[in-house]
PDB file of C-alpha atoms and ligand atoms in Angstrom:
ATOM      1  CA  MET A   1     -10.070 -99.248   0.111  1.00 49.00           C
ATOM      2  CA  THR A   2     -12.482 -96.780  -1.465  1.00 44.00           C
ATOM      3  CA  GLU A   3     -15.692 -95.212  -0.142  1.00 43.00           C
ATOM      4  CA  ALA A   4     -17.868 -97.471  -2.333  1.00 50.00           C
ATOM      5  CA  GLN A   5     -16.210-100.525  -0.836  1.00 65.00           C
ATOM      6  CA  ILE A   6     -16.675 -99.862   2.868  1.00 78.00           C
ATOM      7  CA  ASP A   7     -19.842 -99.511   4.899  1.00 88.00           C
ATOM      8  CA  LYS A   8     -18.803 -98.010   8.252  1.00 94.00           C
ATOM      9  CA  GLY A   9     -21.949 -99.283   9.980  1.00 93.00           C
ATOM     10  CA  GLN A  10     -21.016-102.828   8.957  1.00 92.00           C
ATOM     11  CA  VAL A  11     -17.389-102.299   9.997  1.00 94.00           C
ATOM     12  CA  ALA A  12     -18.477-101.086  13.452  1.00 96.00           C
ATOM     13  CA  ALA A  13     -20.971-103.935  13.853  1.00 95.00           C
ATOM     14  CA  SER A  14     -18.478-106.573  12.753  1.00 94.00           C
ATOM     15  CA  PHE A  15     -15.742-105.385  15.129  1.00 96.00           C
ATOM     16  CA  SER A  16     -18.245-104.931  17.977  1.00 97.00           C
ATOM     17  CA  ARG A  17     -19.339-108.546  17.545  1.00 96.00           C
ATOM     18  CA  ALA A  18     -15.697-109.661  17.652  1.00 97.00           C
ATOM     19  CA  ALA A  19     -14.755-107.745  20.815  1.00 97.00           C
ATOM     20  CA  HIS A  20     -14.717-110.821  23.073  1.00 97.00           C
ATOM     21  CA  SER A  21     -12.796-113.075  20.668  1.00 97.00           C
ATOM     22  CA  TYR A  22     -10.345-110.491  19.242  1.00 97.00           C
ATOM     23  CA  ASP A  23      -7.511-110.690  21.779  1.00 96.00           C
ATOM     24  CA  GLN A  24      -7.177-114.491  21.554  1.00 96.00           C
ATOM     25  CA  ALA A  25      -6.846-114.277  17.746  1.00 97.00           C
ATOM     26  CA  ALA A  26      -4.620-111.199  17.538  1.00 97.00           C
ATOM     27  CA  ALA A  27      -1.034-112.524  17.729  1.00 97.00           C
ATOM     28  CA  PHE A  28      -0.108-110.938  14.385  1.00 98.00           C
ATOM     29  CA  GLN A  29      -1.795-107.631  15.351  1.00 98.00           C
ATOM     30  CA  ARG A  30       0.205-107.652  18.620  1.00 98.00           C
ATOM     31  CA  GLN A  31       3.424-108.124  16.691  1.00 98.00           C
ATOM     32  CA  VAL A  32       2.639-105.282  14.278  1.00 98.00           C
ATOM     33  CA  GLY A  33       1.597-102.822  17.004  1.00 98.00           C
ATOM     34  CA  SER A  34       4.650-103.703  19.115  1.00 98.00           C
ATOM     35  CA  ASN A  35       6.895-103.048  16.111  1.00 98.00           C
ATOM     36  CA  LEU A  36       5.192 -99.659  15.691  1.00 98.00           C
ATOM     37  CA  LEU A  37       5.716 -98.827  19.381  1.00 98.00           C
ATOM     38  CA  ALA A  38       9.403 -99.739  19.018  1.00 97.00           C
ATOM     39  CA  ARG A  39       9.726 -97.307  16.095  1.00 97.00           C
ATOM     40  CA  LEU A  40       8.461 -94.233  17.981  1.00 97.00           C
ATOM     41  CA  PRO A  41      11.168 -91.570  18.245  1.00 95.00           C
ATOM     42  CA  ALA A  42      13.198 -92.258  21.390  1.00 94.00           C
ATOM     43  CA  GLN A  43      13.129 -88.637  22.572  1.00 91.00           C
ATOM     44  CA  LEU A  44       9.327 -88.418  22.427  1.00 95.00           C
ATOM     45  CA  GLN A  45       7.697 -87.117  25.640  1.00 95.00           C
ATOM     46  CA  PRO A  46       4.115 -86.483  24.605  1.00 97.00           C
ATOM     47  CA  ARG A  47       1.616 -84.886  26.987  1.00 95.00           C
ATOM     48  CA  ALA A  48      -1.527 -85.792  25.020  1.00 97.00           C
ATOM     49  CA  VAL A  49      -1.774 -89.160  23.274  1.00 97.00           C
ATOM     50  CA  THR A  50      -4.687 -90.807  21.429  1.00 98.00           C
ATOM     51  CA  ASP A  51      -4.892 -94.368  20.072  1.00 98.00           C
ATOM     52  CA  LEU A  52      -7.024 -94.251  16.900  1.00 98.00           C
ATOM     53  CA  GLY A  53      -8.952 -97.469  16.159  1.00 98.00           C
ATOM     54  CA  CYS A  54      -7.863 -98.816  19.543  1.00 98.00           C
ATOM     55  CA  GLY A  55     -10.045-101.955  19.415  1.00 98.00           C
ATOM     56  CA  THR A  56      -9.827-103.819  22.733  1.00 97.00           C
ATOM     57  CA  GLY A  57      -7.369-101.209  24.024  1.00 96.00           C
ATOM     58  CA  TYR A  58      -4.262-103.398  24.231  1.00 96.00           C
ATOM     59  CA  PHE A  59      -1.998-100.718  22.734  1.00 97.00           C
ATOM     60  CA  THR A  60      -3.852 -97.940  24.564  1.00 96.00           C
ATOM     61  CA  ARG A  61      -2.687 -99.629  27.783  1.00 94.00           C
ATOM     62  CA  GLN A  62       0.827-100.190  26.385  1.00 95.00           C
ATOM     63  CA  LEU A  63       1.047 -96.472  25.520  1.00 96.00           C
ATOM     64  CA  GLN A  64      -0.178 -95.559  29.005  1.00 94.00           C
ATOM     65  CA  MET A  65       2.560 -97.675  30.560  1.00 93.00           C
ATOM     66  CA  HIS A  66       5.202 -96.479  28.098  1.00 95.00           C
ATOM     67  CA  PHE A  67       4.529 -92.776  28.673  1.00 95.00           C
ATOM     68  CA  ALA A  68       3.191 -93.107  32.254  1.00 93.00           C
ATOM     69  CA  GLN A  69       0.087 -91.046  31.569  1.00 92.00           C
ATOM     70  CA  PRO A  70      -3.558 -91.481  30.530  1.00 93.00           C
ATOM     71  CA  VAL A  71      -4.178 -92.145  26.836  1.00 95.00           C
ATOM     72  CA  ILE A  72      -7.455 -91.700  24.960  1.00 96.00           C
ATOM     73  CA  GLY A  73      -8.713 -94.834  23.165  1.00 97.00           C
ATOM     74  CA  LEU A  74     -10.922 -94.006  20.186  1.00 98.00           C
ATOM     75  CA  ASP A  75     -12.808 -96.466  17.986  1.00 98.00           C
ATOM     76  CA  LEU A  76     -15.760 -96.682  15.620  1.00 97.00           C
ATOM     77  CA  ALA A  77     -17.028 -99.875  17.298  1.00 98.00           C
ATOM     78  CA  GLU A  78     -18.867 -99.287  20.554  1.00 98.00           C
ATOM     79  CA  GLY A  79     -18.633-102.986  21.447  1.00 98.00           C
ATOM     80  CA  MET A  80     -14.832-102.818  21.267  1.00 97.00           C
ATOM     81  CA  LEU A  81     -14.789 -99.855  23.650  1.00 97.00           C
ATOM     82  CA  GLN A  82     -17.176-101.521  26.112  1.00 95.00           C
ATOM     83  CA  PHE A  83     -14.762-104.449  26.209  1.00 96.00           C
ATOM     84  CA  ALA A  84     -11.730-102.121  26.486  1.00 96.00           C
ATOM     85  CA  ARG A  85     -13.369-100.296  29.394  1.00 94.00           C
ATOM     86  CA  SER A  86     -14.111-103.575  31.161  1.00 92.00           C
ATOM     87  CA  GLN A  87     -10.399-104.468  30.988  1.00 89.00           C
ATOM     88  CA  GLN A  88      -9.331-101.243  32.637  1.00 78.00           C
ATOM     89  CA  ALA A  89     -12.027 -99.601  34.745  1.00 61.00           C
ATOM     90  CA  GLY A  90     -11.583 -95.937  35.532  1.00 58.00           C
ATOM     91  CA  GLN A  91      -8.432 -95.131  33.551  1.00 64.00           C
ATOM     92  CA  GLY A  92      -8.221 -93.007  30.423  1.00 70.00           C
ATOM     93  CA  ASP A  93     -11.079 -92.005  28.152  1.00 92.00           C
ATOM     94  CA  TRP A  94     -12.790 -94.305  25.653  1.00 96.00           C
ATOM     95  CA  VAL A  95     -14.398 -92.410  22.786  1.00 97.00           C
ATOM     96  CA  VAL A  96     -16.706 -93.821  20.102  1.00 97.00           C
ATOM     97  CA  ALA A  97     -15.733 -91.851  17.002  1.00 98.00           C
ATOM     98  CA  ASP A  98     -14.605 -92.021  13.406  1.00 98.00           C
ATOM     99  CA  ALA A  99     -10.936 -91.389  12.595  1.00 98.00           C
ATOM    100  CA  GLU A 100     -12.215 -89.335   9.652  1.00 98.00           C
ATOM    101  CA  ALA A 101     -14.070 -86.915  11.982  1.00 98.00           C
ATOM    102  CA  LEU A 102     -12.122 -86.654  15.219  1.00 98.00           C
ATOM    103  CA  PRO A 103     -13.918 -85.105  18.201  1.00 98.00           C
ATOM    104  CA  LEU A 104     -10.596 -83.593  19.345  1.00 98.00           C
ATOM    105  CA  ARG A 105      -9.652 -79.905  19.483  1.00 98.00           C
ATOM    106  CA  ASP A 106      -7.277 -78.364  16.943  1.00 98.00           C
ATOM    107  CA  ALA A 107      -3.612 -78.655  17.946  1.00 98.00           C
ATOM    108  CA  SER A 108      -4.460 -80.619  21.105  1.00 98.00           C
ATOM    109  CA  GLN A 109      -2.420 -83.840  20.614  1.00 98.00           C
ATOM    110  CA  ASP A 110       1.292 -84.647  20.694  1.00 98.00           C
ATOM    111  CA  LEU A 111       1.042 -88.233  19.456  1.00 98.00           C
ATOM    112  CA  LEU A 112      -1.633 -90.006  17.457  1.00 98.00           C
ATOM    113  CA  PHE A 113      -0.946 -93.749  17.382  1.00 98.00           C
ATOM    114  CA  SER A 114      -2.929 -96.166  15.223  1.00 98.00           C
ATOM    115  CA  SER A 115      -2.230 -99.809  14.442  1.00 98.00           C
ATOM    116  CA  LEU A 116      -4.045-101.732  11.708  1.00 98.00           C
ATOM    117  CA  ALA A 117      -7.147 -99.509  11.791  1.00 97.00           C
ATOM    118  CA  LEU A 118      -6.791 -96.882   9.074  1.00 97.00           C
ATOM    119  CA  GLN A 119      -7.050 -99.452   6.255  1.00 95.00           C
ATOM    120  CA  TRP A 120     -10.731 -99.508   7.224  1.00 94.00           C
ATOM    121  CA  CYS A 121     -11.118 -95.787   6.435  1.00 95.00           C
ATOM    122  CA  PRO A 122     -12.739 -95.237   3.040  1.00 93.00           C
ATOM    123  CA  ASP A 123     -11.185 -91.771   2.849  1.00 96.00           C
ATOM    124  CA  LEU A 124      -7.601 -91.951   4.145  1.00 97.00           C
ATOM    125  CA  PRO A 125      -6.764 -88.372   3.035  1.00 98.00           C
ATOM    126  CA  ARG A 126      -9.599 -87.150   5.281  1.00 98.00           C
ATOM    127  CA  ALA A 127      -8.236 -89.176   8.225  1.00 98.00           C
ATOM    128  CA  LEU A 128      -4.738 -87.762   7.594  1.00 98.00           C
ATOM    129  CA  SER A 129      -6.125 -84.236   7.426  1.00 98.00           C
ATOM    130  CA  GLU A 130      -8.008 -84.756  10.706  1.00 98.00           C
ATOM    131  CA  ALA A 131      -4.849 -86.120  12.338  1.00 98.00           C
ATOM    132  CA  ARG A 132      -2.839 -83.115  11.177  1.00 98.00           C
ATOM    133  CA  ARG A 133      -5.507 -80.697  12.452  1.00 98.00           C
ATOM    134  CA  CYS A 134      -5.503 -82.297  15.917  1.00 98.00           C
ATOM    135  CA  LEU A 135      -1.711 -82.482  16.291  1.00 98.00           C
ATOM    136  CA  ARG A 136       0.249 -79.734  17.967  1.00 98.00           C
ATOM    137  CA  PRO A 137       3.160 -78.308  15.973  1.00 97.00           C
ATOM    138  CA  GLY A 138       5.983 -80.816  16.404  1.00 96.00           C
ATOM    139  CA  GLY A 139       3.497 -83.669  16.966  1.00 98.00           C
ATOM    140  CA  TYR A 140       3.616 -87.147  15.402  1.00 98.00           C
ATOM    141  CA  LEU A 141       1.164 -89.457  13.688  1.00 98.00           C
ATOM    142  CA  ALA A 142       2.479 -93.032  13.857  1.00 98.00           C
ATOM    143  CA  PHE A 143       0.404 -95.698  12.147  1.00 98.00           C
ATOM    144  CA  THR A 144       0.409 -99.069  10.458  1.00 98.00           C
ATOM    145  CA  THR A 145      -1.888-100.069   7.631  1.00 98.00           C
ATOM    146  CA  LEU A 146      -2.171-102.896   5.098  1.00 97.00           C
ATOM    147  CA  VAL A 147      -1.306-102.489   1.432  1.00 97.00           C
ATOM    148  CA  GLU A 148      -1.842-104.456  -1.750  1.00 96.00           C
ATOM    149  CA  GLY A 149      -0.448-107.974  -1.627  1.00 97.00           C
ATOM    150  CA  SER A 150      -2.057-108.643   1.761  1.00 96.00           C
ATOM    151  CA  LEU A 151      -4.024-111.914   1.766  1.00 95.00           C
ATOM    152  CA  TYR A 152      -3.192-112.348  -1.912  1.00 95.00           C
ATOM    153  CA  GLU A 153      -3.399-116.135  -1.520  1.00 96.00           C
ATOM    154  CA  LEU A 154      -7.035-115.994  -0.376  1.00 94.00           C
ATOM    155  CA  GLN A 155      -7.885-113.536  -3.118  1.00 92.00           C
ATOM    156  CA  ALA A 156      -6.281-115.713  -5.800  1.00 93.00           C
ATOM    157  CA  ALA A 157      -7.927-118.885  -4.484  1.00 93.00           C
ATOM    158  CA  TRP A 158     -11.382-117.240  -4.555  1.00 89.00           C
ATOM    159  CA  GLN A 159     -10.646-115.897  -8.024  1.00 88.00           C
ATOM    160  CA  GLN A 160     -10.124-119.456  -9.169  1.00 89.00           C
ATOM    161  CA  VAL A 161     -13.379-120.629  -7.586  1.00 87.00           C
ATOM    162  CA  ASP A 162     -15.884-118.004  -8.760  1.00 82.00           C
ATOM    163  CA  GLY A 163     -14.083-114.897 -10.026  1.00 77.00           C
ATOM    164  CA  PHE A 164     -15.546-112.677  -7.255  1.00 74.00           C
ATOM    165  CA  VAL A 165     -13.540-110.383  -4.973  1.00 69.00           C
ATOM    166  CA  HIS A 166     -14.049-111.899  -1.535  1.00 72.00           C
ATOM    167  CA  VAL A 167     -11.097-110.226   0.110  1.00 75.00           C
ATOM    168  CA  ASN A 168     -10.993-106.563   1.095  1.00 77.00           C
ATOM    169  CA  ARG A 169      -9.036-104.548  -1.432  1.00 83.00           C
ATOM    170  CA  PHE A 170      -5.949-102.879  -0.044  1.00 93.00           C
ATOM    171  CA  SER A 171      -4.391 -99.709  -1.516  1.00 95.00           C
ATOM    172  CA  ALA A 172      -1.403 -99.966  -3.785  1.00 97.00           C
ATOM    173  CA  LEU A 173       1.772 -98.757  -2.061  1.00 97.00           C
ATOM    174  CA  ALA A 174       2.267 -96.035  -4.694  1.00 98.00           C
ATOM    175  CA  SER A 175      -1.189 -94.611  -4.096  1.00 97.00           C
ATOM    176  CA  LEU A 176      -0.684 -94.691  -0.310  1.00 98.00           C
ATOM    177  CA  GLN A 177       2.623 -92.858  -0.759  1.00 98.00           C
ATOM    178  CA  SER A 178       1.043 -90.148  -2.889  1.00 98.00           C
ATOM    179  CA  GLN A 179      -1.683 -89.661  -0.250  1.00 98.00           C
ATOM    180  CA  LEU A 180       1.016 -89.335   2.434  1.00 98.00           C
ATOM    181  CA  ALA A 181       2.926 -86.835   0.291  1.00 98.00           C
ATOM    182  CA  ALA A 182      -0.224 -84.743  -0.236  1.00 98.00           C
ATOM    183  CA  ALA A 183      -1.233 -84.653   3.443  1.00 98.00           C
ATOM    184  CA  GLY A 184       0.756 -81.510   4.299  1.00 97.00           C
ATOM    185  CA  PHE A 185       3.085 -82.952   6.961  1.00 98.00           C
ATOM    186  CA  ALA A 186       6.606 -81.517   7.205  1.00 96.00           C
ATOM    187  CA  ARG A 187       8.261 -84.954   7.031  1.00 97.00           C
ATOM    188  CA  TRP A 188       7.085 -88.521   6.688  1.00 98.00           C
ATOM    189  CA  HIS A 189       8.571 -91.947   6.367  1.00 98.00           C
ATOM    190  CA  CYS A 190       6.971 -95.187   5.155  1.00 98.00           C
ATOM    191  CA  ASP A 191       8.445 -98.645   5.030  1.00 97.00           C
ATOM    192  CA  ILE A 192       6.992-102.063   4.370  1.00 98.00           C
ATOM    193  CA  GLU A 193       7.249-105.166   6.524  1.00 98.00           C
ATOM    194  CA  SER A 194       6.161-108.470   4.967  1.00 98.00           C
ATOM    195  CA  HIS A 195       4.683-111.044   7.320  1.00 98.00           C
ATOM    196  CA  VAL A 196       4.014-114.578   6.123  1.00 98.00           C
ATOM    197  CA  LEU A 197       1.813-116.507   8.543  1.00 98.00           C
ATOM    198  CA  HIS A 198       1.195-120.260   8.393  1.00 98.00           C
ATOM    199  CA  TYR A 199      -1.981-122.213   9.102  1.00 98.00           C
ATOM    200  CA  PRO A 200      -2.531-125.998   9.224  1.00 98.00           C
ATOM    201  CA  GLN A 201      -5.858-125.675   7.349  1.00 97.00           C
ATOM    202  CA  LEU A 202      -7.786-122.965   5.515  1.00 96.00           C
ATOM    203  CA  SER A 203     -10.493-123.142   8.187  1.00 94.00           C
ATOM    204  CA  ASP A 204      -7.898-122.003  10.760  1.00 96.00           C
ATOM    205  CA  LEU A 205      -7.319-118.806   8.764  1.00 96.00           C
ATOM    206  CA  THR A 206     -11.002-118.087   8.084  1.00 92.00           C
ATOM    207  CA  ARG A 207     -11.916-118.780  11.733  1.00 94.00           C
ATOM    208  CA  GLU A 208      -9.200-116.355  12.845  1.00 96.00           C
ATOM    209  CA  LEU A 209     -10.406-113.602  10.478  1.00 95.00           C
ATOM    210  CA  LYS A 210     -13.919-114.053  11.857  1.00 93.00           C
ATOM    211  CA  ALA A 211     -12.721-113.933  15.482  1.00 96.00           C
ATOM    212  CA  LEU A 212     -10.916-110.665  14.664  1.00 96.00           C
ATOM    213  CA  GLY A 213     -14.041-109.152  13.045  1.00 94.00           C
ATOM    214  CA  ALA A 214     -11.928-108.657   9.921  1.00 88.00           C
ATOM    215  CA  HIS A 215     -13.613-111.085   7.570  1.00 75.00           C
ATOM    216  CA  ASN A 216     -14.660-109.695   4.251  1.00 65.00           C
ATOM    217  CA  LEU A 217     -17.140-106.804   4.204  1.00 56.00           C
ATOM    218  CA  ASN A 218     -16.562-106.062   0.556  1.00 53.00           C
ATOM    219  CA  PRO A 219     -19.857-105.385  -1.230  1.00 46.00           C
ATOM    220  CA  GLY A 220     -18.420-107.106  -4.327  1.00 50.00           C
ATOM    221  CA  ARG A 221     -18.931-110.489  -2.661  1.00 54.00           C
ATOM    222  CA  PRO A 222     -21.904-112.512  -3.865  1.00 57.00           C
ATOM    223  CA  GLY A 223     -24.790-112.881  -1.418  1.00 49.00           C
ATOM    224  CA  GLY A 224     -25.927-116.134   0.123  1.00 45.00           C
ATOM    225  CA  LEU A 225     -24.157-118.819   2.009  1.00 45.00           C
ATOM    226  CA  THR A 226     -20.879-120.329   1.034  1.00 58.00           C
ATOM    227  CA  GLY A 227     -22.022-123.663  -0.335  1.00 75.00           C
ATOM    228  CA  ARG A 228     -20.195-126.839   0.547  1.00 80.00           C
ATOM    229  CA  ALA A 229     -18.999-127.343  -3.028  1.00 84.00           C
ATOM    230  CA  ARG A 230     -17.589-123.802  -3.232  1.00 85.00           C
ATOM    231  CA  LEU A 231     -15.836-124.223   0.079  1.00 86.00           C
ATOM    232  CA  ARG A 232     -14.335-127.503  -1.103  1.00 89.00           C
ATOM    233  CA  ALA A 233     -13.153-125.811  -4.323  1.00 91.00           C
ATOM    234  CA  LEU A 234     -11.653-122.950  -2.306  1.00 92.00           C
ATOM    235  CA  THR A 235      -9.870-125.359   0.019  1.00 94.00           C
ATOM    236  CA  GLU A 236      -8.402-127.182  -2.976  1.00 95.00           C
ATOM    237  CA  ALA A 237      -7.332-123.952  -4.698  1.00 95.00           C
ATOM    238  CA  TYR A 238      -5.648-122.714  -1.502  1.00 96.00           C
ATOM    239  CA  GLU A 239      -3.536-125.891  -1.334  1.00 98.00           C
ATOM    240  CA  ALA A 240      -1.347-124.236  -4.021  1.00 98.00           C
ATOM    241  CA  TYR A 241      -0.005-122.094  -1.148  1.00 98.00           C
ATOM    242  CA  ARG A 242       1.003-124.952   1.147  1.00 98.00           C
ATOM    243  CA  GLN A 243       4.590-124.990   2.395  1.00 98.00           C
ATOM    244  CA  PRO A 244       6.152-127.418   4.880  1.00 98.00           C
ATOM    245  CA  ALA A 245       5.100-125.067   7.717  1.00 98.00           C
ATOM    246  CA  GLY A 246       1.476-124.880   6.509  1.00 98.00           C
ATOM    247  CA  LEU A 247      -0.737-122.775   4.268  1.00 98.00           C
ATOM    248  CA  THR A 248       0.680-119.281   3.868  1.00 98.00           C
ATOM    249  CA  ALA A 249      -1.191-116.013   4.421  1.00 98.00           C
ATOM    250  CA  THR A 250       0.837-112.942   3.546  1.00 98.00           C
ATOM    251  CA  TYR A 251       0.383-109.459   5.000  1.00 98.00           C
ATOM    252  CA  GLN A 252       2.136-106.370   3.625  1.00 98.00           C
ATOM    253  CA  VAL A 253       2.267-103.907   6.504  1.00 98.00           C
ATOM    254  CA  ALA A 254       3.140-100.247   5.941  1.00 98.00           C
ATOM    255  CA  HIS A 255       4.758 -98.551   8.959  1.00 98.00           C
ATOM    256  CA  ILE A 256       4.327 -94.782   8.717  1.00 98.00           C
ATOM    257  CA  LEU A 257       5.670 -91.951  10.826  1.00 98.00           C
ATOM    258  CA  MET A 258       4.524 -88.397  10.014  1.00 98.00           C
ATOM    259  CA  PHE A 259       5.789 -85.230  11.675  1.00 98.00           C
ATOM    260  CA  LYS A 260       3.830 -81.989  11.818  1.00 97.00           C
ATOM    261  CA  GLU A 261       5.990 -78.900  11.305  1.00 92.00           C
ATOM    262  CA  ALA A 262       7.122 -77.308  14.606  1.00 87.00           C
TER     263      ALA A 262
HETATM  264  C1  SAM B   1      -7.845-104.769  13.399  1.00 72.13           C
HETATM  265  S1  SAM B   1      -8.530-103.778  14.662  1.00 72.13           S
HETATM  266  C2  SAM B   1      -7.066-103.074  15.401  1.00 72.13           C
HETATM  267  C3  SAM B   1      -7.266-102.764  16.862  1.00 72.13           C
HETATM  268  C4  SAM B   1      -6.009-102.328  17.604  1.00 72.13           C
HETATM  269  N1  SAM B   1      -5.481-101.105  17.094  1.00 72.13           N
HETATM  270  C5  SAM B   1      -4.961-103.426  17.546  1.00 72.13           C
HETATM  271  O1  SAM B   1      -3.891-103.194  16.961  1.00 72.13           O
HETATM  272  O2  SAM B   1      -5.198-104.522  18.105  1.00 72.13           O
HETATM  273  C6  SAM B   1      -9.185-102.380  13.763  1.00 72.13           C
HETATM  274  C7  SAM B   1     -10.012-101.433  14.621  1.00 72.13           C
HETATM  275  O3  SAM B   1     -10.230-100.229  13.868  1.00 72.13           O
HETATM  276  C8  SAM B   1     -11.537 -99.777  14.140  1.00 72.13           C
HETATM  277  N2  SAM B   1     -11.971 -98.878  13.057  1.00 72.13           N
HETATM  278  C9  SAM B   1     -12.307 -99.209  11.787  1.00 72.13           C
HETATM  279  N3  SAM B   1     -12.632 -98.114  11.083  1.00 72.13           N
HETATM  280  C10 SAM B   1     -12.489 -97.050  11.930  1.00 72.13           C
HETATM  281  C11 SAM B   1     -12.698 -95.646  11.792  1.00 72.13           C
HETATM  282  N4  SAM B   1     -13.107 -95.103  10.631  1.00 72.13           N
HETATM  283  N5  SAM B   1     -12.468 -94.858  12.861  1.00 72.13           N
HETATM  284  C12 SAM B   1     -12.070 -95.403  14.051  1.00 72.13           C
HETATM  285  N6  SAM B   1     -11.860 -96.722  14.233  1.00 72.13           N
HETATM  286  C13 SAM B   1     -12.072 -97.542  13.188  1.00 72.13           C
HETATM  287  C14 SAM B   1     -12.347-101.059  14.244  1.00 72.13           C
HETATM  288  O4  SAM B   1     -13.581-100.868  14.905  1.00 72.13           O
HETATM  289  C15 SAM B   1     -11.390-101.967  14.993  1.00 72.13           C
HETATM  290  O5  SAM B   1     -11.573-101.911  16.390  1.00 72.13           O
END
């Protein structure tokens, strides 16, 4: 997503509002983050670990257990961190900050972990450059992000209704890959996992996106309320994506591992 398309104040406010509902709606996010954890190099024994865009802190706690040490949880949304802190009083540090301007010292981190957060950064190259600055030589950045093709059904259904972009735009894989190549890491690897989720009704999907705080913040959306007629038209258009298991919602998840030269 580009700078013009993301208002960080709105992103922080939306995720803060969703802090108390997020965990109940986050089965897919759990799956993606767990797959990322499983892909960390087996020999890794990091001393300093930070979870970027940690949200409610679920993976911050998983990382703490995995490596048996405190992990910093960092997020743009203060409400998410208040919730994360309430789940785990007294352990680790919770830092309100932007992944594009990390309040971490140069060469201070061995592992930066981030699941499904960096797609919200308007300037991914800046976030990659910050990550590289904060990693020690030999350190890793491991992250997942969403690429083009994610939620294509919702996008196409809206397109049919009113021609507006109601779904956040995700980077094309080729442009993500060229940003990774330009980031100055010694080695990197990126592969794509497709996830097709099923919902009984469209309202189940839209309710879930709202509970996650991830409903559309794209300024290209028209203002005003979604009228009943438009919602009915959207529901009808989305029926084109019904399979026996339900309405499909596709996510294209990029899993990325980047290694800073030793
Ligand atoms: C979908 S949630 C993912 C949370 C957690 N990593 C997980 O896997 O459950 C995305 C999180 O990224 C945070 N975020 C968005 N933009 C950010 C930025 N520029 N810097 C730091 N965090 C950001 C949001 O506030 C939100 O908590």
